[in-house]
mmCIF file of C-alpha atoms and ligand atoms in Angstrom:
data_model
loop_
_atom_site.group_PDB
_atom_site.id
_atom_site.type_symbol
_atom_site.label_atom_id
_atom_site.label_comp_id
_atom_site.label_asym_id
_atom_site.label_seq_id
_atom_site.Cartn_x
_atom_site.Cartn_y
_atom_site.Cartn_z
ATOM 1 C CA MET W 748 -27.635 7.076 12.974
ATOM 2 C CA LYS W 749 -27.084 4.940 9.925
ATOM 3 C CA TRP W 750 -24.845 2.059 8.954
ATOM 4 C CA PHE W 751 -22.481 1.701 6.000
ATOM 5 C CA SER W 752 -21.633 -1.795 4.819
ATOM 6 C CA GLU W 753 -18.838 -2.872 2.503
ATOM 7 C CA LYS W 754 -20.250 -6.060 1.032
ATOM 8 C CA ASN W 755 -18.837 -8.734 -1.207
ATOM 9 C CA ASP W 756 -20.359 -12.064 -2.246
ATOM 10 C CA THR W 757 -19.720 -13.746 1.079
ATOM 11 C CA PHE W 758 -19.500 -11.193 3.867
ATOM 12 C CA ALA W 759 -19.899 -7.580 4.911
ATOM 13 C CA LEU W 760 -18.075 -5.124 7.144
ATOM 14 C CA SER W 761 -20.338 -2.519 8.726
ATOM 15 C CA LEU W 762 -19.576 0.823 10.330
ATOM 16 C CA LYS W 763 -22.015 2.991 12.235
ATOM 17 C CA ILE W 764 -21.850 6.443 10.683
ATOM 18 C CA ARG W 765 -22.877 9.984 11.513
ATOM 19 C CA SER W 766 -22.787 11.176 7.913
ATOM 20 C CA ARG W 767 -22.060 10.104 4.342
ATOM 21 C CA LYS W 768 -20.994 12.424 1.486
ATOM 22 C CA LYS W 769 -21.123 11.134 -2.062
ATOM 23 C CA TYR W 770 -19.082 12.317 -5.062
ATOM 24 C CA LYS W 771 -18.496 10.935 -8.521
ATOM 25 C CA SER W 772 -15.380 11.195 -10.704
ATOM 26 C CA SER W 773 -14.788 9.904 -14.217
ATOM 27 C CA PHE W 774 -13.214 6.803 -12.654
ATOM 28 C CA GLN W 775 -15.310 5.898 -9.647
ATOM 29 C CA LYS W 776 -17.791 6.724 -6.906
ATOM 30 C CA ILE W 777 -16.051 8.471 -4.004
ATOM 31 C CA GLU W 778 -17.589 8.603 -0.539
ATOM 32 C CA ILE W 779 -16.526 10.192 2.720
ATOM 33 C CA LEU W 780 -18.062 8.695 5.835
ATOM 34 C CA ASP W 781 -17.890 10.008 9.358
ATOM 35 C CA SER W 782 -17.824 6.803 11.400
ATOM 36 C CA ILE W 783 -18.058 6.373 15.148
ATOM 37 C CA GLN W 784 -15.292 3.772 15.519
ATOM 38 C CA TYR W 785 -12.760 4.716 12.840
ATOM 39 C CA GLY W 786 -13.244 8.456 12.286
ATOM 40 C CA LYS W 787 -13.460 9.689 8.718
ATOM 41 C CA VAL W 788 -13.359 7.016 6.035
ATOM 42 C CA LEU W 789 -12.516 7.174 2.316
ATOM 43 C CA VAL W 790 -14.578 4.727 0.254
ATOM 44 C CA LEU W 791 -14.051 4.132 -3.483
ATOM 45 C CA ASP W 792 -16.687 2.225 -5.430
ATOM 46 C CA GLY W 793 -18.073 0.882 -2.148
ATOM 47 C CA ILE W 794 -14.673 -0.355 -0.868
ATOM 48 C CA ILE W 795 -13.048 1.076 2.260
ATOM 49 C CA GLN W 796 -9.595 2.472 1.413
ATOM 50 C CA THR W 797 -8.552 4.612 4.341
ATOM 51 C CA THR W 798 -9.835 5.325 7.818
ATOM 52 C CA GLU W 799 -8.434 7.955 10.142
ATOM 53 C CA ASN W 800 -8.032 5.485 12.995
ATOM 54 C CA ASP W 801 -6.263 2.517 11.409
ATOM 55 C CA GLU W 802 -4.545 3.929 8.304
ATOM 56 C CA PHE W 803 -1.252 4.267 10.159
ATOM 57 C CA ILE W 804 -0.836 0.481 10.307
ATOM 58 C CA TYR W 805 -1.290 0.055 6.569
ATOM 59 C CA HIS W 806 0.781 3.055 5.464
ATOM 60 C CA GLU W 807 3.669 2.418 7.857
ATOM 61 C CA MET W 808 3.888 -1.246 6.887
ATOM 62 C CA LEU W 809 3.593 -0.571 3.164
ATOM 63 C CA THR W 810 6.371 2.025 3.096
ATOM 64 C CA HIS W 811 8.901 1.521 5.889
ATOM 65 C CA ILE W 812 9.657 -2.174 5.351
ATOM 66 C CA PRO W 813 11.125 -1.546 1.853
ATOM 67 C CA MET W 814 12.585 1.873 2.736
ATOM 68 C CA LEU W 815 14.458 0.519 5.752
ATOM 69 C CA SER W 816 15.634 -2.546 3.784
ATOM 70 C CA HIS W 817 17.171 -0.449 1.001
ATOM 71 C CA PRO W 818 20.626 0.952 1.861
ATOM 72 C CA ASN W 819 19.970 4.390 0.362
ATOM 73 C CA ALA W 820 16.596 4.910 -1.293
ATOM 74 C CA THR W 821 16.252 8.407 -2.702
ATOM 75 C CA ASN W 822 14.097 8.152 -5.833
ATOM 76 C CA ILE W 823 10.714 6.728 -4.888
ATOM 77 C CA LEU W 824 7.649 5.978 -7.000
ATOM 78 C CA VAL W 825 4.194 5.495 -5.484
ATOM 79 C CA ILE W 826 1.439 4.143 -7.695
ATOM 80 C CA GLY W 827 -2.062 4.775 -6.372
ATOM 81 C CA GLY W 828 -2.239 6.171 -2.863
ATOM 82 C CA GLY W 829 -4.025 9.413 -3.724
ATOM 83 C CA ASP W 830 -4.990 9.865 -0.061
ATOM 84 C CA GLY W 831 -1.344 10.756 0.603
ATOM 85 C CA GLY W 832 -0.755 8.333 3.505
ATOM 86 C CA ALA W 833 2.145 6.533 1.819
ATOM 87 C CA VAL W 834 3.688 9.863 0.764
ATOM 88 C CA ARG W 835 3.408 11.147 4.353
ATOM 89 C CA GLU W 836 5.408 8.179 5.638
ATOM 90 C CA LEU W 837 7.984 8.361 2.806
ATOM 91 C CA SER W 838 8.464 12.076 3.470
ATOM 92 C CA LYS W 839 9.944 11.223 6.869
ATOM 93 C CA TYR W 840 13.188 10.183 5.117
ATOM 94 C CA PRO W 841 15.717 12.907 4.430
ATOM 95 C CA SER W 842 16.546 13.763 0.794
ATOM 96 C CA VAL W 843 13.905 11.641 -0.907
ATOM 97 C CA LYS W 844 12.311 12.589 -4.202
ATOM 98 C CA ILE W 845 8.804 11.129 -4.430
ATOM 99 C CA THR W 846 6.630 10.739 -7.522
ATOM 100 C CA LEU W 847 2.986 9.845 -6.900
ATOM 101 C CA VAL W 848 1.040 8.493 -9.864
ATOM 102 C CA GLU W 849 -2.672 8.539 -9.056
ATOM 103 C CA ILE W 850 -5.223 7.940 -11.788
ATOM 104 C CA ASP W 851 -7.990 10.028 -10.192
ATOM 105 C CA PRO W 852 -7.290 13.733 -9.473
ATOM 106 C CA LYS W 853 -10.575 13.981 -7.587
ATOM 107 C CA VAL W 854 -9.341 11.530 -4.929
ATOM 108 C CA ILE W 855 -6.369 13.825 -4.281
ATOM 109 C CA LYS W 856 -8.565 16.934 -4.161
ATOM 110 C CA ILE W 857 -10.993 15.338 -1.707
ATOM 111 C CA ALA W 858 -8.205 13.833 0.429
ATOM 112 C CA LYS W 859 -6.560 17.263 0.771
ATOM 113 C CA LYS W 860 -9.836 18.723 2.015
ATOM 114 C CA GLU W 861 -11.140 15.868 4.184
ATOM 115 C CA PHE W 862 -7.967 14.198 5.534
ATOM 116 C CA PRO W 863 -5.350 16.898 6.201
ATOM 117 C CA ASN W 864 -3.494 14.687 8.686
ATOM 118 C CA ILE W 865 -3.073 11.990 6.063
ATOM 119 C CA SER W 866 -2.608 14.078 2.911
ATOM 120 C CA HIS W 867 -0.466 17.008 4.110
ATOM 121 C CA ALA W 868 2.801 15.765 2.571
ATOM 122 C CA LEU W 869 1.245 15.843 -0.908
ATOM 123 C CA ASN W 870 2.020 19.587 -0.840
ATOM 124 C CA ASN W 871 5.738 19.090 -0.154
ATOM 125 C CA LYS W 872 8.251 20.495 -2.644
ATOM 126 C CA ASN W 873 9.952 17.123 -3.158
ATOM 127 C CA VAL W 874 6.666 15.452 -4.157
ATOM 128 C CA THR W 875 5.582 15.369 -7.809
ATOM 129 C CA ILE W 876 1.994 14.339 -8.495
ATOM 130 C CA ILE W 877 1.084 12.859 -11.849
ATOM 131 C CA ASN W 878 -2.472 11.936 -12.791
ATOM 132 C CA ASP W 879 -2.094 8.885 -14.983
ATOM 133 C CA ASP W 880 -2.722 5.176 -14.998
ATOM 134 C CA GLY W 881 0.311 3.759 -13.168
ATOM 135 C CA SER W 882 0.530 0.830 -15.564
ATOM 136 C CA ASN W 883 0.977 3.237 -18.511
ATOM 137 C CA PHE W 884 3.303 5.550 -16.635
ATOM 138 C CA ILE W 885 5.939 2.936 -15.825
ATOM 139 C CA LYS W 886 6.142 1.656 -19.398
ATOM 140 C CA GLN W 887 8.334 4.675 -20.259
ATOM 141 C CA LYS W 888 10.645 4.272 -17.242
ATOM 142 C CA TYR W 889 13.947 2.389 -17.147
ATOM 143 C CA ASN W 890 16.397 1.938 -14.309
ATOM 144 C CA GLU W 891 15.010 4.923 -12.400
ATOM 145 C CA TYR W 892 13.566 4.101 -9.004
ATOM 146 C CA ASP W 893 15.102 2.759 -5.804
ATOM 147 C CA VAL W 894 11.767 1.820 -4.265
ATOM 148 C CA MET W 895 8.366 1.404 -5.915
ATOM 149 C CA ILE W 896 5.293 1.262 -3.700
ATOM 150 C CA ILE W 897 2.059 -0.074 -5.181
ATOM 151 C CA ASP W 898 -0.720 1.373 -3.039
ATOM 152 C CA SER W 899 -3.575 0.096 -5.170
ATOM 153 C CA SER W 900 -7.181 -0.660 -4.463
ATOM 154 C CA ASP W 901 -8.446 -4.229 -4.852
ATOM 155 C CA PRO W 902 -7.658 -6.011 -8.165
ATOM 156 C CA ILE W 903 -10.820 -4.986 -9.980
ATOM 157 C CA SER W 904 -11.759 -2.204 -12.396
ATOM 158 C CA HIS W 905 -8.892 0.222 -13.160
ATOM 159 C CA SER W 906 -6.686 -1.365 -10.430
ATOM 160 C CA ALA W 907 -6.674 -4.826 -12.065
ATOM 161 C CA ASN W 908 -3.744 -3.866 -14.342
ATOM 162 C CA LEU W 909 -1.609 -3.175 -11.286
ATOM 163 C CA PHE W 910 -1.613 -6.906 -10.488
ATOM 164 C CA SER W 911 -0.796 -8.149 -14.011
ATOM 165 C CA THR W 912 2.336 -9.955 -15.187
ATOM 166 C CA GLN W 913 3.007 -7.174 -17.694
ATOM 167 C CA PHE W 914 2.855 -4.576 -14.929
ATOM 168 C CA TYR W 915 5.372 -6.479 -12.802
ATOM 169 C CA LYS W 916 7.698 -6.784 -15.826
ATOM 170 C CA ASP W 917 7.434 -3.052 -16.442
ATOM 171 C CA ALA W 918 7.999 -2.388 -12.735
ATOM 172 C CA LYS W 919 11.182 -4.456 -12.834
ATOM 173 C CA ASN W 920 12.441 -2.378 -15.778
ATOM 174 C CA ALA W 921 11.543 0.862 -14.019
ATOM 175 C CA LEU W 922 13.494 -0.136 -10.911
ATOM 176 C CA LYS W 923 17.237 0.271 -10.555
ATOM 177 C CA LYS W 924 19.109 -3.026 -10.327
ATOM 178 C CA ASN W 925 19.152 -2.838 -6.533
ATOM 179 C CA GLY W 926 15.577 -1.553 -6.327
ATOM 180 C CA ILE W 927 12.692 -2.898 -4.274
ATOM 181 C CA LEU W 928 9.092 -3.364 -5.414
ATOM 182 C CA ASN W 929 6.553 -3.448 -2.595
ATOM 183 C CA LEU W 930 2.846 -3.981 -2.968
ATOM 184 C CA GLN W 931 -0.324 -4.402 -1.004
ATOM 185 C CA SER W 932 -1.386 -7.943 -1.847
ATOM 186 C CA GLU W 933 -4.817 -8.482 -0.299
ATOM 187 C CA SER W 934 -6.099 -10.766 2.442
ATOM 188 C CA PRO W 935 -4.574 -14.214 3.045
ATOM 189 C CA ILE W 936 -7.804 -15.363 4.653
ATOM 190 C CA ALA W 937 -10.083 -14.250 1.836
ATOM 191 C CA ASN W 938 -7.800 -15.353 -0.995
ATOM 192 C CA ILE W 939 -4.496 -17.055 -0.264
ATOM 193 C CA ASN W 940 -4.408 -18.413 -3.820
ATOM 194 C CA PHE W 941 -4.338 -14.877 -5.164
ATOM 195 C CA ILE W 942 -1.225 -14.172 -3.080
ATOM 196 C CA LYS W 943 0.254 -17.432 -4.352
ATOM 197 C CA SER W 944 -0.316 -16.328 -7.948
ATOM 198 C CA ILE W 945 1.329 -12.949 -7.253
ATOM 199 C CA ARG W 946 4.211 -14.859 -5.671
ATOM 200 C CA ASN W 947 4.673 -17.157 -8.659
ATOM 201 C CA THR W 948 4.593 -14.283 -11.129
ATOM 202 C CA LEU W 949 7.073 -12.221 -9.129
ATOM 203 C CA LEU W 950 9.381 -15.222 -8.638
ATOM 204 C CA SER W 951 9.679 -15.512 -12.410
ATOM 205 C CA LEU W 952 11.137 -11.977 -12.380
ATOM 206 C CA PHE W 953 12.828 -11.481 -8.999
ATOM 207 C CA PRO W 954 14.902 -13.989 -6.979
ATOM 208 C CA ILE W 955 13.767 -12.449 -3.693
ATOM 209 C CA VAL W 956 10.013 -12.454 -2.976
ATOM 210 C CA LYS W 957 8.817 -12.181 0.618
ATOM 211 C CA HIS W 958 5.377 -11.761 2.147
ATOM 212 C CA TYR W 959 4.513 -10.060 5.378
ATOM 213 C CA PHE W 960 1.349 -9.343 7.272
ATOM 214 C CA ALA W 961 -0.392 -6.813 9.466
ATOM 215 C CA PRO W 962 -3.825 -6.421 11.002
ATOM 216 C CA ILE W 963 -5.950 -3.849 9.187
ATOM 217 C CA PRO W 964 -9.310 -3.964 10.968
ATOM 218 C CA THR W 965 -11.249 -2.173 8.229
ATOM 219 C CA TYR W 966 -10.085 -4.350 5.324
ATOM 220 C CA PRO W 967 -12.011 -7.572 4.682
ATOM 221 C CA THR W 968 -11.055 -10.321 7.200
ATOM 222 C CA GLY W 969 -8.831 -7.898 9.131
ATOM 223 C CA LEU W 970 -5.543 -9.596 8.180
ATOM 224 C CA TRP W 971 -3.664 -8.031 5.279
ATOM 225 C CA SER W 972 -0.638 -9.002 3.221
ATOM 226 C CA PHE W 973 2.193 -7.094 1.598
ATOM 227 C CA THR W 974 4.648 -8.517 -0.934
ATOM 228 C CA PHE W 975 8.280 -7.437 -1.223
ATOM 229 C CA ALA W 976 10.280 -8.248 -4.375
ATOM 230 C CA SER W 977 13.866 -7.450 -5.249
ATOM 231 C CA LEU W 978 16.845 -8.571 -7.312
ATOM 232 C CA GLN W 979 19.343 -7.900 -4.540
ATOM 233 C CA HIS W 980 17.939 -6.903 -1.177
ATOM 234 C CA GLU W 981 16.297 -9.126 1.394
ATOM 235 C CA PRO W 982 14.111 -7.390 3.978
ATOM 236 C CA ASN W 983 16.687 -6.228 6.487
ATOM 237 C CA LEU W 984 17.086 -3.824 9.383
ATOM 238 C CA SER W 985 20.730 -2.800 9.617
ATOM 239 C CA PRO W 986 22.002 -1.159 12.834
ATOM 240 C CA GLU W 987 21.864 2.304 11.197
ATOM 241 C CA LYS W 988 18.339 1.687 9.964
ATOM 242 C CA ARG W 989 17.344 0.478 13.425
ATOM 243 C CA ASP W 990 18.390 3.882 14.726
ATOM 244 C CA LEU W 991 16.519 5.605 11.914
ATOM 245 C CA LEU W 992 13.359 3.604 12.709
ATOM 246 C CA THR W 993 13.363 4.939 16.254
ATOM 247 C CA ILE W 994 13.097 8.515 14.965
ATOM 248 C CA LEU W 995 10.458 7.903 12.276
ATOM 249 C CA ASN W 996 7.750 8.439 14.880
ATOM 250 C CA THR W 997 5.818 5.341 13.844
ATOM 251 C CA LYS W 998 2.708 4.310 15.754
ATOM 252 C CA TYR W 999 2.678 0.635 14.692
ATOM 253 C CA LEU W 1000 6.052 -0.426 13.338
ATOM 254 C CA ASN W 1001 8.984 -1.097 15.636
ATOM 255 C CA GLU W 1002 12.026 -3.336 15.496
ATOM 256 C CA GLU W 1003 10.183 -6.365 16.883
ATOM 257 C CA ILE W 1004 7.361 -6.025 14.376
ATOM 258 C CA PHE W 1005 9.846 -5.525 11.521
ATOM 259 C CA HIS W 1006 11.064 -9.074 12.134
ATOM 260 C CA ALA W 1007 7.836 -10.668 13.361
ATOM 261 C CA CYS W 1008 5.685 -9.576 10.421
ATOM 262 C CA PHE W 1009 7.560 -12.025 8.160
ATOM 263 C CA ALA W 1010 6.702 -14.996 10.372
ATOM 264 C CA LEU W 1011 4.115 -16.986 8.446
ATOM 265 C CA PRO W 1012 1.193 -18.808 10.051
ATOM 266 C CA ASN W 1013 0.996 -22.474 9.031
ATOM 267 C CA PHE W 1014 -2.042 -22.092 6.777
ATOM 268 C CA ILE W 1015 -0.145 -19.487 4.743
ATOM 269 C CA LYS W 1016 3.119 -21.460 4.675
ATOM 270 C CA LYS W 1017 1.259 -24.479 3.448
ATOM 271 C CA VAL W 1018 -0.043 -22.709 0.355
ATOM 272 C CA LEU W 1019 2.845 -20.355 -0.395
ATOM 273 C CA TYR W 1020 5.704 -22.740 0.315
ATOM 274 C CA ASN W 1021 3.928 -26.097 -0.119
ATOM 275 C CA ALA W 1022 4.948 -26.803 3.476
ATOM 276 C CA SER W 1023 3.217 -29.690 5.234
HETATM 277 N N1 SPD H 1222 -9.714 -3.679 0.383
HETATM 278 C C1 SPD H 1222 -9.130 -2.407 0.166
HETATM 279 C C2 SPD H 1222 -7.669 -2.427 -0.016
HETATM 280 C C3 SPD H 1222 -7.151 -1.075 -0.293
HETATM 281 C C4 SPD H 1222 -5.684 -0.961 -0.264
HETATM 282 N N2 SPD H 1222 -5.217 0.349 -0.648
HETATM 283 C C5 SPD H 1222 -5.703 1.424 0.101
HETATM 284 C C6 SPD H 1222 -5.081 2.722 -0.278
HETATM 285 C C7 SPD H 1222 -4.822 3.561 0.912
HETATM 286 N N3 SPD H 1222 -3.785 4.492 0.704
#
């Protein structure tokens, strides 16, 4: 048996694997691993995106926190997320219309074949798939979406635009006035200053900016952040939404975690809120 390692300048995460398939698209290298610990794994340009055994934590936390906080989200935009995990979670809400904008059609094709339990909702009638760069796509959109989910890869290569000030301005315009923007915002242990810079940019556009955290064992450092931004809505679990959460069939998120995930460890508070 072999090992796969995701390596950056300072550390590596290794998985023992049974097999490794390699593909190439016009955007990136795509690999499918069969790992002992985490099941099948989607890797893009050497970076782990999705594993069968821990993806539920990431996708539930990325989608349900904003969806449950919004009083009535029906028109949803997902940027990135070609594996379909975010769309699967969003499809649990009645009467939603979901648009997925994924730059790389090959990721969707491979996800449908290799990860049916993650990608199945991509075939739903209420899901529209558009292959485009999300940062271009939202430039033509005004006052349209209730919730926007940014399910990007790390801020390099074609994903870098999805962390830019211009992108956040365009996202604000694309959202309805009571909309919520929610993004994956990297590891607080690897780069808390990056989260701080996202925070400062978003605070220049939205009065409400909140960060929350979850363990994602296969992302570097294992602790991951999400950032929630809105003009009107704070993260909130109303009594009706509490009832809805109990029937979403989530494996990670529950009422206690909904509240606890916003509790910030001191080292994060210190940087994000200049707390002593
Ligand atoms: N370090 C990798 C972070 C990737 C976050 N996005 C993953 C997309 C899964 N739908």
